[in-house]
XYZ file of C-alpha atoms in Angstrom:
591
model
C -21.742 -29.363 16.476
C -20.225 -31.411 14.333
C -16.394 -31.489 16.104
C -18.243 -32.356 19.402
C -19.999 -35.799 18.044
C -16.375 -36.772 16.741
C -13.756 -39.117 19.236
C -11.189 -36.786 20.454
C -8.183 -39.038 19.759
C -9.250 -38.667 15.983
C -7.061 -37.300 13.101
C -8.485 -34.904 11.052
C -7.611 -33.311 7.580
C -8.682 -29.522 5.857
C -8.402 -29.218 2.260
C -8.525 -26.138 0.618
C -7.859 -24.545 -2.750
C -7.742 -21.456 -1.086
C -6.560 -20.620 2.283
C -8.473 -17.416 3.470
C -8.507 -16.017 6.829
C -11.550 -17.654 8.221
C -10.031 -21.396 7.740
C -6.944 -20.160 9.423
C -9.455 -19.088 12.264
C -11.335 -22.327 12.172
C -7.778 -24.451 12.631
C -6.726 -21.836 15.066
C -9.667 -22.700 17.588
C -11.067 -26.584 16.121
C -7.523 -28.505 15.446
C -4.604 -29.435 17.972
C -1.033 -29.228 16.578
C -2.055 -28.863 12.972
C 0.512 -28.752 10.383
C 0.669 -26.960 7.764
C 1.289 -29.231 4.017
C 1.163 -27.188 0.591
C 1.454 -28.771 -3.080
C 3.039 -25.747 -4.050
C 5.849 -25.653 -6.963
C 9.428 -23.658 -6.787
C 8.154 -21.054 -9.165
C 5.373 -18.312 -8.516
C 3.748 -18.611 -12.147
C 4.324 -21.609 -14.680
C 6.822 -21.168 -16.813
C 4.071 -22.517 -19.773
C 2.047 -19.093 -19.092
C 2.743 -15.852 -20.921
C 1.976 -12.784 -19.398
C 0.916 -9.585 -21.367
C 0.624 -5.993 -19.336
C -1.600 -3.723 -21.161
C -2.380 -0.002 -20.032
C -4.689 2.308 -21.249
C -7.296 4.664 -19.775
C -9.964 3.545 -16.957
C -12.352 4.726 -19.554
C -11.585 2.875 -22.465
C -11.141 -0.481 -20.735
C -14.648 -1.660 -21.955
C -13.764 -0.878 -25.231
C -10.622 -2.939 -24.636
C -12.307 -5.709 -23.282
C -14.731 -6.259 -25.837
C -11.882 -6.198 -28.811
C -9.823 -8.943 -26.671
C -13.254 -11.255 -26.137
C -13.985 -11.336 -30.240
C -9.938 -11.857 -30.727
C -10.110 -14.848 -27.905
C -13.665 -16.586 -29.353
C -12.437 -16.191 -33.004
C -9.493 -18.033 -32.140
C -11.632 -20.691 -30.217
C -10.172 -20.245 -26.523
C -11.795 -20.802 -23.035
C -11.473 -17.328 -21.649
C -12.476 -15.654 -17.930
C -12.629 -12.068 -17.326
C -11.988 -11.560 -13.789
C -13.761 -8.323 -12.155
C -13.989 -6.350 -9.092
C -17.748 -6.623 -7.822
C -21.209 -7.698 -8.795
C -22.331 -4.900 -10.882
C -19.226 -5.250 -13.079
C -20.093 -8.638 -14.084
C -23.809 -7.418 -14.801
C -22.737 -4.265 -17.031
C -20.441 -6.581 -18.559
C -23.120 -8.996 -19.296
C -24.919 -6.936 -20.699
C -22.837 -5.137 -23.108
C -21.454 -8.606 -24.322
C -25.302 -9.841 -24.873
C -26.353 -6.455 -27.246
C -22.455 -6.815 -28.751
C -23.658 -10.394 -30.004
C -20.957 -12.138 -27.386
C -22.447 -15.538 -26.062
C -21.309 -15.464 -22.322
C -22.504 -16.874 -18.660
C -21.463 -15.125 -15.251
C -20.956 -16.622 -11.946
C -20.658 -13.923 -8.119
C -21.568 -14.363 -5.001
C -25.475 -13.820 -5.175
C -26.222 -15.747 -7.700
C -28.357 -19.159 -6.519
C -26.891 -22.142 -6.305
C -29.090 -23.947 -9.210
C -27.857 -20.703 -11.599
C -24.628 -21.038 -10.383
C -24.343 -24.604 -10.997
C -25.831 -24.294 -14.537
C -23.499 -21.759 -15.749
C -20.760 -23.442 -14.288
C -21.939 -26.862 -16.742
C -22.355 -24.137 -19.396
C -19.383 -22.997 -19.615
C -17.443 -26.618 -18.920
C -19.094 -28.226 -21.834
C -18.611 -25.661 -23.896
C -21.409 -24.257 -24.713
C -20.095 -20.766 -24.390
C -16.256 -19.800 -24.372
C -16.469 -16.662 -22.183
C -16.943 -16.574 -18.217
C -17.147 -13.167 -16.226
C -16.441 -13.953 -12.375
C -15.483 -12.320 -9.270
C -12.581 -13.558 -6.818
C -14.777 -14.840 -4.210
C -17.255 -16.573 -6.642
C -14.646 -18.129 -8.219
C -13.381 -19.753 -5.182
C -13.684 -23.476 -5.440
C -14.651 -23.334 -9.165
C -12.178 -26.188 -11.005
C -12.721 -25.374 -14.753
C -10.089 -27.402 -16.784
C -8.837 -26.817 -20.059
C -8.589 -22.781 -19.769
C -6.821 -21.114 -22.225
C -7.045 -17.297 -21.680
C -7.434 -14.817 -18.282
C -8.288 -11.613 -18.532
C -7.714 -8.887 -15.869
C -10.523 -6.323 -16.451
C -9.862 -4.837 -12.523
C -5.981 -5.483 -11.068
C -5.503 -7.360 -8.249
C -4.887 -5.566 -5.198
C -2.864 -8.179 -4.152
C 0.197 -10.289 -6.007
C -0.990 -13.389 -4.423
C -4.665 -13.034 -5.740
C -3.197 -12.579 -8.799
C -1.290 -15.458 -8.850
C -4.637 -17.186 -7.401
C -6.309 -16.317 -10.670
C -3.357 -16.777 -13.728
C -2.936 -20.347 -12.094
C -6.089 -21.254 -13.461
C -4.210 -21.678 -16.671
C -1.156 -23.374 -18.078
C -2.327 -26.298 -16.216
C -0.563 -30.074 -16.273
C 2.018 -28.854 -19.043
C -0.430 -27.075 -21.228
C 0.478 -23.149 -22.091
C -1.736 -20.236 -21.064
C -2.101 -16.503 -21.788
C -2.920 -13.914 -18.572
C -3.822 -10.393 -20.519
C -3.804 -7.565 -17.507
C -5.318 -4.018 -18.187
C -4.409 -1.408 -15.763
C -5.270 2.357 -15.407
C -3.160 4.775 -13.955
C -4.465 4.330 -10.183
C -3.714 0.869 -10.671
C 0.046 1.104 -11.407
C 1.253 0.983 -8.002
C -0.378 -2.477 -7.782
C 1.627 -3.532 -11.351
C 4.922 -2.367 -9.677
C 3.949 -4.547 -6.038
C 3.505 -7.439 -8.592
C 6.651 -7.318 -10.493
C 8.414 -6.906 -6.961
C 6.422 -9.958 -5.564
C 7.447 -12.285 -9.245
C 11.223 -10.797 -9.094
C 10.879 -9.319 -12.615
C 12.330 -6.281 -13.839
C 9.158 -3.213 -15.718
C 10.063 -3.276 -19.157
C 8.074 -0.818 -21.737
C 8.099 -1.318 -24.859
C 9.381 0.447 -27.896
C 9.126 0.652 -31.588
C 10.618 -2.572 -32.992
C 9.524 -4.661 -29.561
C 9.035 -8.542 -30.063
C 6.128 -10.977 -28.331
C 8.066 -13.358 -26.341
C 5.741 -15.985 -24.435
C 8.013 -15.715 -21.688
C 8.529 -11.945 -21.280
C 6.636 -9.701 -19.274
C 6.786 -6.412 -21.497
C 4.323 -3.717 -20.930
C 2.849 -1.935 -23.810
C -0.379 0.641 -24.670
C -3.141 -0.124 -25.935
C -3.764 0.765 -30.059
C -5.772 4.094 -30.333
C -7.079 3.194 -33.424
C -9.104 0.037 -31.793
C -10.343 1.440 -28.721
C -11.843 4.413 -30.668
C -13.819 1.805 -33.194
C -15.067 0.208 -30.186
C -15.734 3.030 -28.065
C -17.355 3.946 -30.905
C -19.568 0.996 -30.939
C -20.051 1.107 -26.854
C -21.322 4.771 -27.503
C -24.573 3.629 -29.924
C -25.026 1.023 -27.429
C -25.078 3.207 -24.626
C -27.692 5.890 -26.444
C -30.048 3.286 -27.403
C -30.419 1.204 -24.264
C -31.568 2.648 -21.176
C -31.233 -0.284 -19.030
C -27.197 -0.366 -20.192
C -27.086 2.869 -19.156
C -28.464 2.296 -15.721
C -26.189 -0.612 -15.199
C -23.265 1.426 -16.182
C -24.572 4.017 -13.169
C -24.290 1.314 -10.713
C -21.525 -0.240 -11.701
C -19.417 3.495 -11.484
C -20.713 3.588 -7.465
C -19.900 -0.022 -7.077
C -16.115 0.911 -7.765
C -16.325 3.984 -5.456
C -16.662 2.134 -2.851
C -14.595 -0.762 -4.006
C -11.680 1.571 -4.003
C -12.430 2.208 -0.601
C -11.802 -0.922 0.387
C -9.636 -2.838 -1.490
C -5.394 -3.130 0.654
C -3.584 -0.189 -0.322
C -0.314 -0.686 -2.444
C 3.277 -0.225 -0.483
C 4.412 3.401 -0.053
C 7.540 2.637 -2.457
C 5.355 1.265 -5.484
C 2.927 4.715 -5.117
C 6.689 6.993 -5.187
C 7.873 4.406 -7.769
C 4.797 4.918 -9.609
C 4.618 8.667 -9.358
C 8.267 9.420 -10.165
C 9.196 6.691 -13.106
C 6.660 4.386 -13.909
C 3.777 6.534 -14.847
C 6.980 8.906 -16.870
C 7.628 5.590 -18.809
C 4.096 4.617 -19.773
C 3.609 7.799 -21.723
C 5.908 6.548 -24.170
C 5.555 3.165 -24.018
C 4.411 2.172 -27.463
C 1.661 -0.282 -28.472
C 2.232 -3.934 -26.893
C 3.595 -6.452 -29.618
C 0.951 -8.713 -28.939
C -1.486 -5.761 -30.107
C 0.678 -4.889 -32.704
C -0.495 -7.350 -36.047
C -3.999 -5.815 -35.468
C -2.840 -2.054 -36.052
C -0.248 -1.787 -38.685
C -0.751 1.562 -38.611
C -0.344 2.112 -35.182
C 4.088 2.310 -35.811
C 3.949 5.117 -37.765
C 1.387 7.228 -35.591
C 3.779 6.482 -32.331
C 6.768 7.840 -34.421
C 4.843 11.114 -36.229
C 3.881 11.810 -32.937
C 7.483 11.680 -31.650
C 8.519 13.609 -34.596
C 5.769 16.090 -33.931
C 6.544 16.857 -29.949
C 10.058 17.411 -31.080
C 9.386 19.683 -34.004
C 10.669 23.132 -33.616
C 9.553 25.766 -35.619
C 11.724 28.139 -37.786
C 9.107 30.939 -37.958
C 8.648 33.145 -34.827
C 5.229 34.485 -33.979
C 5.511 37.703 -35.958
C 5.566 35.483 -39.207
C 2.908 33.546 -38.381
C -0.762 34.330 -40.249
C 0.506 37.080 -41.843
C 1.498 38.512 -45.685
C 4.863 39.793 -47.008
C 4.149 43.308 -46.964
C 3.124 43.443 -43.083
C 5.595 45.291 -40.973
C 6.483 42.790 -37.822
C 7.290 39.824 -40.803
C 9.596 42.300 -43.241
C 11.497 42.807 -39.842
C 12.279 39.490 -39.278
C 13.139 38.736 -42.483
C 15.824 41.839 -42.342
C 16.737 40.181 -39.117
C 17.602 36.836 -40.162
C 19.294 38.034 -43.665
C 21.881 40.129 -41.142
C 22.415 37.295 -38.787
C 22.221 34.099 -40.858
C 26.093 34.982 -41.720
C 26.654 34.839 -37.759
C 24.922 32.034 -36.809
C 25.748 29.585 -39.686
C 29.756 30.604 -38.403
C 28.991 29.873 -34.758
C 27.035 26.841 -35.480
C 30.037 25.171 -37.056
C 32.422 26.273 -34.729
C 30.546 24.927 -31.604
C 30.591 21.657 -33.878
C 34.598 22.122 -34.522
C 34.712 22.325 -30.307
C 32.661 19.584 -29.899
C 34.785 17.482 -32.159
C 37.964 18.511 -30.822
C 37.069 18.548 -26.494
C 35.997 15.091 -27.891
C 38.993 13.938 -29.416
C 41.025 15.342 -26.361
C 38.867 13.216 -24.049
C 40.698 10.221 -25.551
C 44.098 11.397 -25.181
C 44.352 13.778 -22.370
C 45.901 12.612 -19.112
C 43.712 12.057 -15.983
C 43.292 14.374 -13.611
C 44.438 14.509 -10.290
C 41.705 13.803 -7.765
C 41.466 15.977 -4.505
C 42.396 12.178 -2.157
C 45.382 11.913 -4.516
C 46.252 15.589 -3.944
C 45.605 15.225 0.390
C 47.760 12.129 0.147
C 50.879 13.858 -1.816
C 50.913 17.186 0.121
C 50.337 17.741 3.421
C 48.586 21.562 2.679
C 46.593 22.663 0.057
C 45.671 25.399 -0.200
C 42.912 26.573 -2.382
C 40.768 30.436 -3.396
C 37.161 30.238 -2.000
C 36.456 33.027 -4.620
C 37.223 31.252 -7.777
C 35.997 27.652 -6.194
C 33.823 25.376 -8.754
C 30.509 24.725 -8.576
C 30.859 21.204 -7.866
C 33.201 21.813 -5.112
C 30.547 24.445 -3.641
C 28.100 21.877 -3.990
C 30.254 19.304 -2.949
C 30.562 21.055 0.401
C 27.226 22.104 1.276
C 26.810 18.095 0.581
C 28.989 17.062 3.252
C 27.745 20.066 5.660
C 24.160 18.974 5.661
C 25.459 15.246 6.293
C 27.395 16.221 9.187
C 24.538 17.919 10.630
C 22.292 15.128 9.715
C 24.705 13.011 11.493
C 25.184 15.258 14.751
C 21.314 15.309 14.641
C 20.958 11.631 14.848
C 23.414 11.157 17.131
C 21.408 13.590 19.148
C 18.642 11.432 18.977
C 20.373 8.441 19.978
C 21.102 10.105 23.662
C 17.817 11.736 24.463
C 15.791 9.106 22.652
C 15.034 4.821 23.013
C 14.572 3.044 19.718
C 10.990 1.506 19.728
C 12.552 -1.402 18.057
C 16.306 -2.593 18.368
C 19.183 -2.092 16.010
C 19.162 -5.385 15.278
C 15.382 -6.468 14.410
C 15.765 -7.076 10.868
C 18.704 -9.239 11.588
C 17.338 -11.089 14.298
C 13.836 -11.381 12.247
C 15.973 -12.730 9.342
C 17.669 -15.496 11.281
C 14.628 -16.476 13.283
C 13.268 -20.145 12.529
C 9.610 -19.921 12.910
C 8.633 -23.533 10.840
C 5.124 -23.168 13.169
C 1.825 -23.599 11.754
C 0.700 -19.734 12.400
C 3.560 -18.372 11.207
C 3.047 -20.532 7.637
C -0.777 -19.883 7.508
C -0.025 -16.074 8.177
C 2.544 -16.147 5.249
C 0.423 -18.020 2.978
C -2.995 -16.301 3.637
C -5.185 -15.016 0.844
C -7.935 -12.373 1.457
C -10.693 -12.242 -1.279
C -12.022 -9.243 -0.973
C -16.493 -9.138 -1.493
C -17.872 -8.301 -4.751
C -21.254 -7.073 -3.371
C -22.134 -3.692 -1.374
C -23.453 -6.194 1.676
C -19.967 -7.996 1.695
C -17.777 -5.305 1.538
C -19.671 -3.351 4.365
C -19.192 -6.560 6.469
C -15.566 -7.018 6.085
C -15.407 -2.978 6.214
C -17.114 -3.268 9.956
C -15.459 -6.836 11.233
C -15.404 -7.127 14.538
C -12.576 -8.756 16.814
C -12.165 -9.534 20.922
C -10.235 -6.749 22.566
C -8.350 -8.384 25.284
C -8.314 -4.755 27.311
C -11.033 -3.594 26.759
C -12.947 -6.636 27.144
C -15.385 -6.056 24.054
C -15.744 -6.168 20.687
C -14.310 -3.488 18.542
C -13.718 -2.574 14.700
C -11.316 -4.513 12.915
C -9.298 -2.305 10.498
C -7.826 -3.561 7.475
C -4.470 -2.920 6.042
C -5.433 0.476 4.297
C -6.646 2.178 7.380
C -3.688 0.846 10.328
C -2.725 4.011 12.208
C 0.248 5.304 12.935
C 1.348 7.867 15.381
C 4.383 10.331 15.597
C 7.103 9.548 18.051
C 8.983 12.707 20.476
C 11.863 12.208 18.194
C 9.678 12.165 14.402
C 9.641 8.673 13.542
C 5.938 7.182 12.582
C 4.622 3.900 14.303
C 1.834 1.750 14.269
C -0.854 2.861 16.526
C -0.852 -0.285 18.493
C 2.532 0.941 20.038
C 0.851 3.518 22.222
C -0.320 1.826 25.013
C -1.506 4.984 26.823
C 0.103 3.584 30.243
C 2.759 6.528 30.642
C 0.099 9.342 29.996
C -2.474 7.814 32.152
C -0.081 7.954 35.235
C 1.329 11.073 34.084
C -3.210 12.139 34.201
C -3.484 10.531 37.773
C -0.246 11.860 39.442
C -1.060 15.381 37.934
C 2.694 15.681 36.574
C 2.141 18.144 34.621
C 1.227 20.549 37.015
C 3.956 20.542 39.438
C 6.511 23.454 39.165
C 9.725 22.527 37.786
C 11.095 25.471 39.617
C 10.245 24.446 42.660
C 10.733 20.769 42.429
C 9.014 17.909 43.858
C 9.909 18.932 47.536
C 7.836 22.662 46.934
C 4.866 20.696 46.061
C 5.046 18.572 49.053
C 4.919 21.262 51.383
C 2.104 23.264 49.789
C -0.080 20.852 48.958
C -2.028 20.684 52.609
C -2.420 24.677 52.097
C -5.744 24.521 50.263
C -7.231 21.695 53.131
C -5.897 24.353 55.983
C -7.345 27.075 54.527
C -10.656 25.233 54.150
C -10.319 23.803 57.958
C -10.139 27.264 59.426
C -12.049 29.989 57.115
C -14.757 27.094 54.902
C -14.876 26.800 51.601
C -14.504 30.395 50.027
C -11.534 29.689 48.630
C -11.655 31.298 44.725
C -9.034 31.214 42.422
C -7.405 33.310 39.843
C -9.930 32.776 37.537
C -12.860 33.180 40.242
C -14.148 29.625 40.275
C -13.184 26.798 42.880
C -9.844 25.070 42.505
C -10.465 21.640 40.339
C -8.758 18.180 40.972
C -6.216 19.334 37.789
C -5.082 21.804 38.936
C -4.819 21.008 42.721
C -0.650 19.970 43.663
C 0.053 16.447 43.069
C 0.476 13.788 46.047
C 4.277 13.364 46.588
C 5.232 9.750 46.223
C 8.611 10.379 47.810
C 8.277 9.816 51.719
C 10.688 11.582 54.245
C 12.255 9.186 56.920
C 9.829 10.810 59.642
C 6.756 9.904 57.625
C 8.071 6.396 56.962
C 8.753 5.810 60.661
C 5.237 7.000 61.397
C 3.555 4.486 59.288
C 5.671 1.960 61.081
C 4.702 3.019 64.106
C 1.420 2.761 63.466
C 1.329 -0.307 61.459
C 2.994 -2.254 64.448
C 0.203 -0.306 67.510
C -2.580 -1.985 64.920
C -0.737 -5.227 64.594
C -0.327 -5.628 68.389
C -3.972 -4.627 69.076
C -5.057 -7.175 66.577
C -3.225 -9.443 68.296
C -4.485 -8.605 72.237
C -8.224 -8.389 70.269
C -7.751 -11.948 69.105
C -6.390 -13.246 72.544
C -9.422 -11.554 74.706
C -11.853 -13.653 71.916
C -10.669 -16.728 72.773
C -10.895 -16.054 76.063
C -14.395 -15.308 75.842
C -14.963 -18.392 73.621
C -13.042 -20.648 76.513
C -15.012 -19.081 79.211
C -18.622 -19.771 77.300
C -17.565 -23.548 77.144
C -16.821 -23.857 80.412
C -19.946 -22.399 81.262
C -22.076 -24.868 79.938
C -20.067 -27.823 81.417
C-alpha cells in the first residue's frame, strides 16, 4: 500500500542490521535494479575480541553458566547470554532470580512496552546481565558490551558472527565465551572452517592469549559446587522444576529444526575432534579459579596408564593361599629371565638406533626398475608391505577400470568442469550478493518454528503451493551409476514417457517390429468372438500390460496418411468453393 502511493521515478533505500530472507524477498518483488552496499570490514571477527571455546556436558551447562554470570558481574561487565528458544530464557530467568542474579530477558513474545523497558534496563545499567534469543535480538543496538555468552551454539557461523559482533565495538576489546556439548561439535568445527582457524586443545601448561582460539574443558571441581547448588534449587521449587520440563521439549524440537552441520564436520567430529576433547585439559581462562584442577588432569593420566604388577591370583588374598604362593614361585624362577631380556631388547634398541644414523640407504624398488631391466623376486618370502603394497595398487586398478566403466555407459549430471567454471564465473548481481550474505534466524517459540517448519512456496509445475524444506531435510536420490543428487534433479519426464509408451513391456526378444505386428491381435479377437478374452491370470487384459503403440511408421503407412491428408485437403477445398457459390447465388437473388 505504501509502494503504490509513492512516484515511480523515485529512489529508494533499505537499511538493515540484518539481512534475513524475507527483506531479500521484499527487494526481490518491491525494488528495480537494487544494489547491493555492505559496511562490512576485511576481517570476519575484530581483532579486539577474544574468543574462549569451552566444552563440557549438555547437562552441566547450567551449572556452567551460572559460575561465568557471578565471575562477569563481580568483575562489573555488560554481559548477554544468547539461547536457543523461549523457554530457555524463562528457566534461565528463573534460576538466576532464586541464585540472587539481578537479570532482564528480551524474545519474541514478550510485549512491546516489556520489551522496551528491559531494553532501558539493561542500557542504563540497572542490571549487567541480558538473556536473549537470535530473533529478539534483532535490531537491539546495546553499546558498551563487554561479555557474550553462548549458552546454545550457533547452527550457523554467520549467526555467530551476528552475535560476537555485538562486542569489541569502535576499538574497544570484547570477550565471546562459547559452551558446546558433544552434539554441538560439528557446528564448532563448521565455525573454525568458516574463520580459517586451525582446533587447538589445550594441554597442561596452556597460556590465555586474547587472540587465540584454544579450546579447553570445563573444571570438574566448579560445575559439581554448582550443580550442587542447581540441585537444592531444583528440590525446593516446583515451578523451577516445571520450567526445566518445558524447556527439555523446547530443545527437542529445536533440534529438529535448526540447519544441519556439513557431512565433513559430523566425520571430522566423530573421528578426531570428539578423540581430542577427552583429553583436552581445563581452558586457561578457567584455570586461576581451580588450582587444583592441574594435578587432577595429570593423576588421572597417571592413573589410566598405571599397570599393575600383581595378577589376579594375588589380589584379596593372604600369603599362605595356594594360587598367590604360585605366583610368587613363578616370578622368583623367571625374574632372572626377564630382567636379562629386558636389557637386551634395550641393548637392540640402542644399537638398530645408532645404525639408523650410519647405515647406507637403501635401494628403492624405481631405483632398482631403472638399473636392471629384470628383477626378479620369491612371492613366498615377499614382505608384508610389498603384499600390501600390491593388493593397494590391485584395488586401484580396478577402481580405475570401474570408473572408466562408468564414464562409457553413464552421463555426468554435472560437467567435469563445474567447479572450475563456477570458480571463474563473475556474478557481481544483486541476488547472487544477497544469497551469499543471507542470515536465517531461526524462531525461539513452538508457533515460530512450526511456521518456518511448514513454509510454503509457488511451484511453477505444479501450479500450487507446496512445503518448503529447509536445508536439513533436501533430498537426494541415487543415480543408475551410485552417485547421490539433490532431489530436484529428477524431473520425472523420462519415466513418465517410459509409463505412457508402456516400454517396459515390450519384448526385447522380439524387438520393436514383434510388437507392431501383434498389437491389433487383442482388437481382432474382440471384433470376431466379443469380449471373452481372459488372460493368464483369468482376468481381462489391462492398459499395462496391453503391447505398446509403435512410434516407428513403415513407408506404406506413411504414404497412407499422405494420401489421405491430401483427399481431405482437396475436399476442403471443393467444400469451400461450392459455399461461395451458394453465398454468390443468394446475393444475386435478392437483386
Amino acid at each position: 500500500e505504501v509502494l503504490q502511493r509513492l512516484p515511480d521515478d523515485r529512489q529508494t533505500l533499505l537499511f538493515s542490521a540484518t539481512l534475513p530472507k524475507s527483506i531479500i524477498d521484499f527487494s526481490k518483488a518491491g525494488l528495480t535494479d537494487p544494489v547491493l552496499v555492505r559496511l562490512d570490514l576485511d576481517e570476519k571477527i575484530s581483532n579486539k575480541l577474544s574468543m574462549v571455546f569451552v566444552h563440557c556436558r549438555a547437562d552441566d551447562k547450567t551449572a556452567a553458566l551460572v559460575h561465568l554470570a557471578r565471575k562477569s558481574l563481580a568483575a562489573k561487565e555488560k554481559t548477554v547470554v544468547f539461547c536457543a528458544t523461549m523457554k530457555h530464557v524463562e528457566y534461565l530467568s528463573a534460576v538466576f532470580e532464586l541464585a540472587g542474579i539481578d537479570c532482564t530477558v528480551l524474545y519474541s513474545q514478550l510485549d512491546a512496552v516489556a520489551r522496551n523497558n528491559n531494553i532501558a534496563r539493561f542500557r542504563d545499567g540497572d542490571c549487567s546481565l541480558l538473556i536473549v534469543t537470535d530473533i529478539a535480538a534483532r535490531g537491539v543496538d546495546i553499546p558498551l558490551l563487554d561479555v557474550v555468552i553462548n549458552y546454545h551454539f550457533p547452527p550457523k557461523p554467520k549467526l555467530f558472527v551476528h552475535r560476537v559482533g555485538r562486542v569489541a565495538r569502535a576499538g574497544r576489546v570484547g570477550r565471546a565465551i562459547s559452551l558446546f556439548s558433544f552434539d554441538e561439535v560439528p557446528y564448532v568445527s563448521d565455525l573454525f572452517l568458516f574463520l580459517g582457524r586451525t582446533l587447538d586443545f589445550a594441554i597442561p601448561g596452556s597460556v590465555y592469549k586474547d587472540d587465540g582460539t584454544l579450546i579447553g574443558s570445563f573444571p570438574c571441581d566448579i560445575v559439581e559446587e554448582e550443580a550442587e547448588f542447581l540441585k537444592n534449587m531444583h528440590d525446593n521449587s516446583d515451578e523451577l522444576n516445571e520450567l526445566l520440563k518445558k524447556a527439555e521439549n523446547a530443545m527437542k524440537k529445536y533440534t529438529k529444526t535448526r540447519p544441519q552441520p556439513s557431512s565433513e564436520s559430523v566425520r571430522r567430529a566423530k573421528d578426531d575432534i570428539k578423540e581430542a576433547l577427552l583429553k583436552a585439559s581445563v581452558h586457561p581462562f578457567l584455570q586461576q579459579e581451580a588450582p587444583h584442577e592441574a594435578v587432577r588432569h595429570s593423576f588421572l593420566r597417571d592413573l589410566h596408564n598405571f599397570k599393575p604388577s600383581a595378577t589376579i591370583f594375588e589380589v584379596q588374598s593372604n600369603s599362605k593361599a595356594l594360587p598367590a604362593a604360585v605366583m610368587k614361585a613363578k616370578r622368583r624362577a623367571h625374574n632372572k629371565f626377564i630382567r636379562s631380556k629386558s636389557e637386551s631388547n634395550a641393548e637392540s634398541r640402542d644399537s638398530q638406533s645408532a645404525e639408523a644414523s650410519t647405515v647406507t640407504c637403501e635401494a628403492s624398488d624405481d631405483f632398482l626398475k631403472e638399473t636392471f631391466h629384470t628383477v626378479i623376486r620369491s612371492t613366498k618370502f615377499s614382505s608384508a608391505d610389498d603384499l600390501a603394497a600390491k593388493k593397494l595398487k590391485t584395488r586401484k586398478r580396478k577402481a580405475d577400470e570401474l570408473l572408466e566403466e562408468k564414464k562409457k555407459h553413464y552421463i555426468e549430471y554435472v560437467p567435469a568442469e563445474a567447479n572450475t567454471e563456477r570458480g571463474l564465473a563473475v556474478d557481481r548481481g544483486f541476488n547472487a550478493q544477497a544469497k551469499a550474505n543471507m542470515i536465517e534466524v531461526l524462531a525461539d517459540d513452538e508457533v515460530g518454528l512450526y511456521k518456518q517448519k511448514k513454509r510454503k512456496k509457488w511451484d511453477r509445475k505444479l501450479k500450487k503451493f507446496v512445503g518448503e524444506s529447509s536445508d536439513m531435510q533436501k533430498k537426494r536420490i541415487r543415480t543408475e551409476d551410485g552417485t547421490y543428487l539433490p532431489a530436484t534433479y529428477k524431473s520425472g519426464r523420462y519415466e513418465n514417457w517410459q509409463k505412457k509408451q508402456k516400454i517396459a513391456y515390450i519384448n526385447e526378444e522380439e524387438g520393436d517390429e514383434a510388437a507392431s505386428v501383434n498389437r491389433n491381435k487383442p482388437a481382432l479377437f474382440k471384433k470376431r468372438f466379443g469380449n471373452r478374452g481372459r488372460s493368464k491370470q483369468g482376468g481381462h487384459l489391462n492398459a499395462e500390460q496391453k503391447a505398446p503403440h509403435s512410434e516407428l511408421k513403415k513407408p506404406e503407412q506413411i504414404l497412407k496418411e499422405r494420401k489421405k491428408k491430401q483427399k481431405i485437403k482437396s475436399y476442403q477445398a471443393y467444400r469451400r468453393r461450392q459455399n461461395l457459390k451458394k453465398k454468390g447465388l443468394v446475393t444475386n437473388k435478392r437483386h
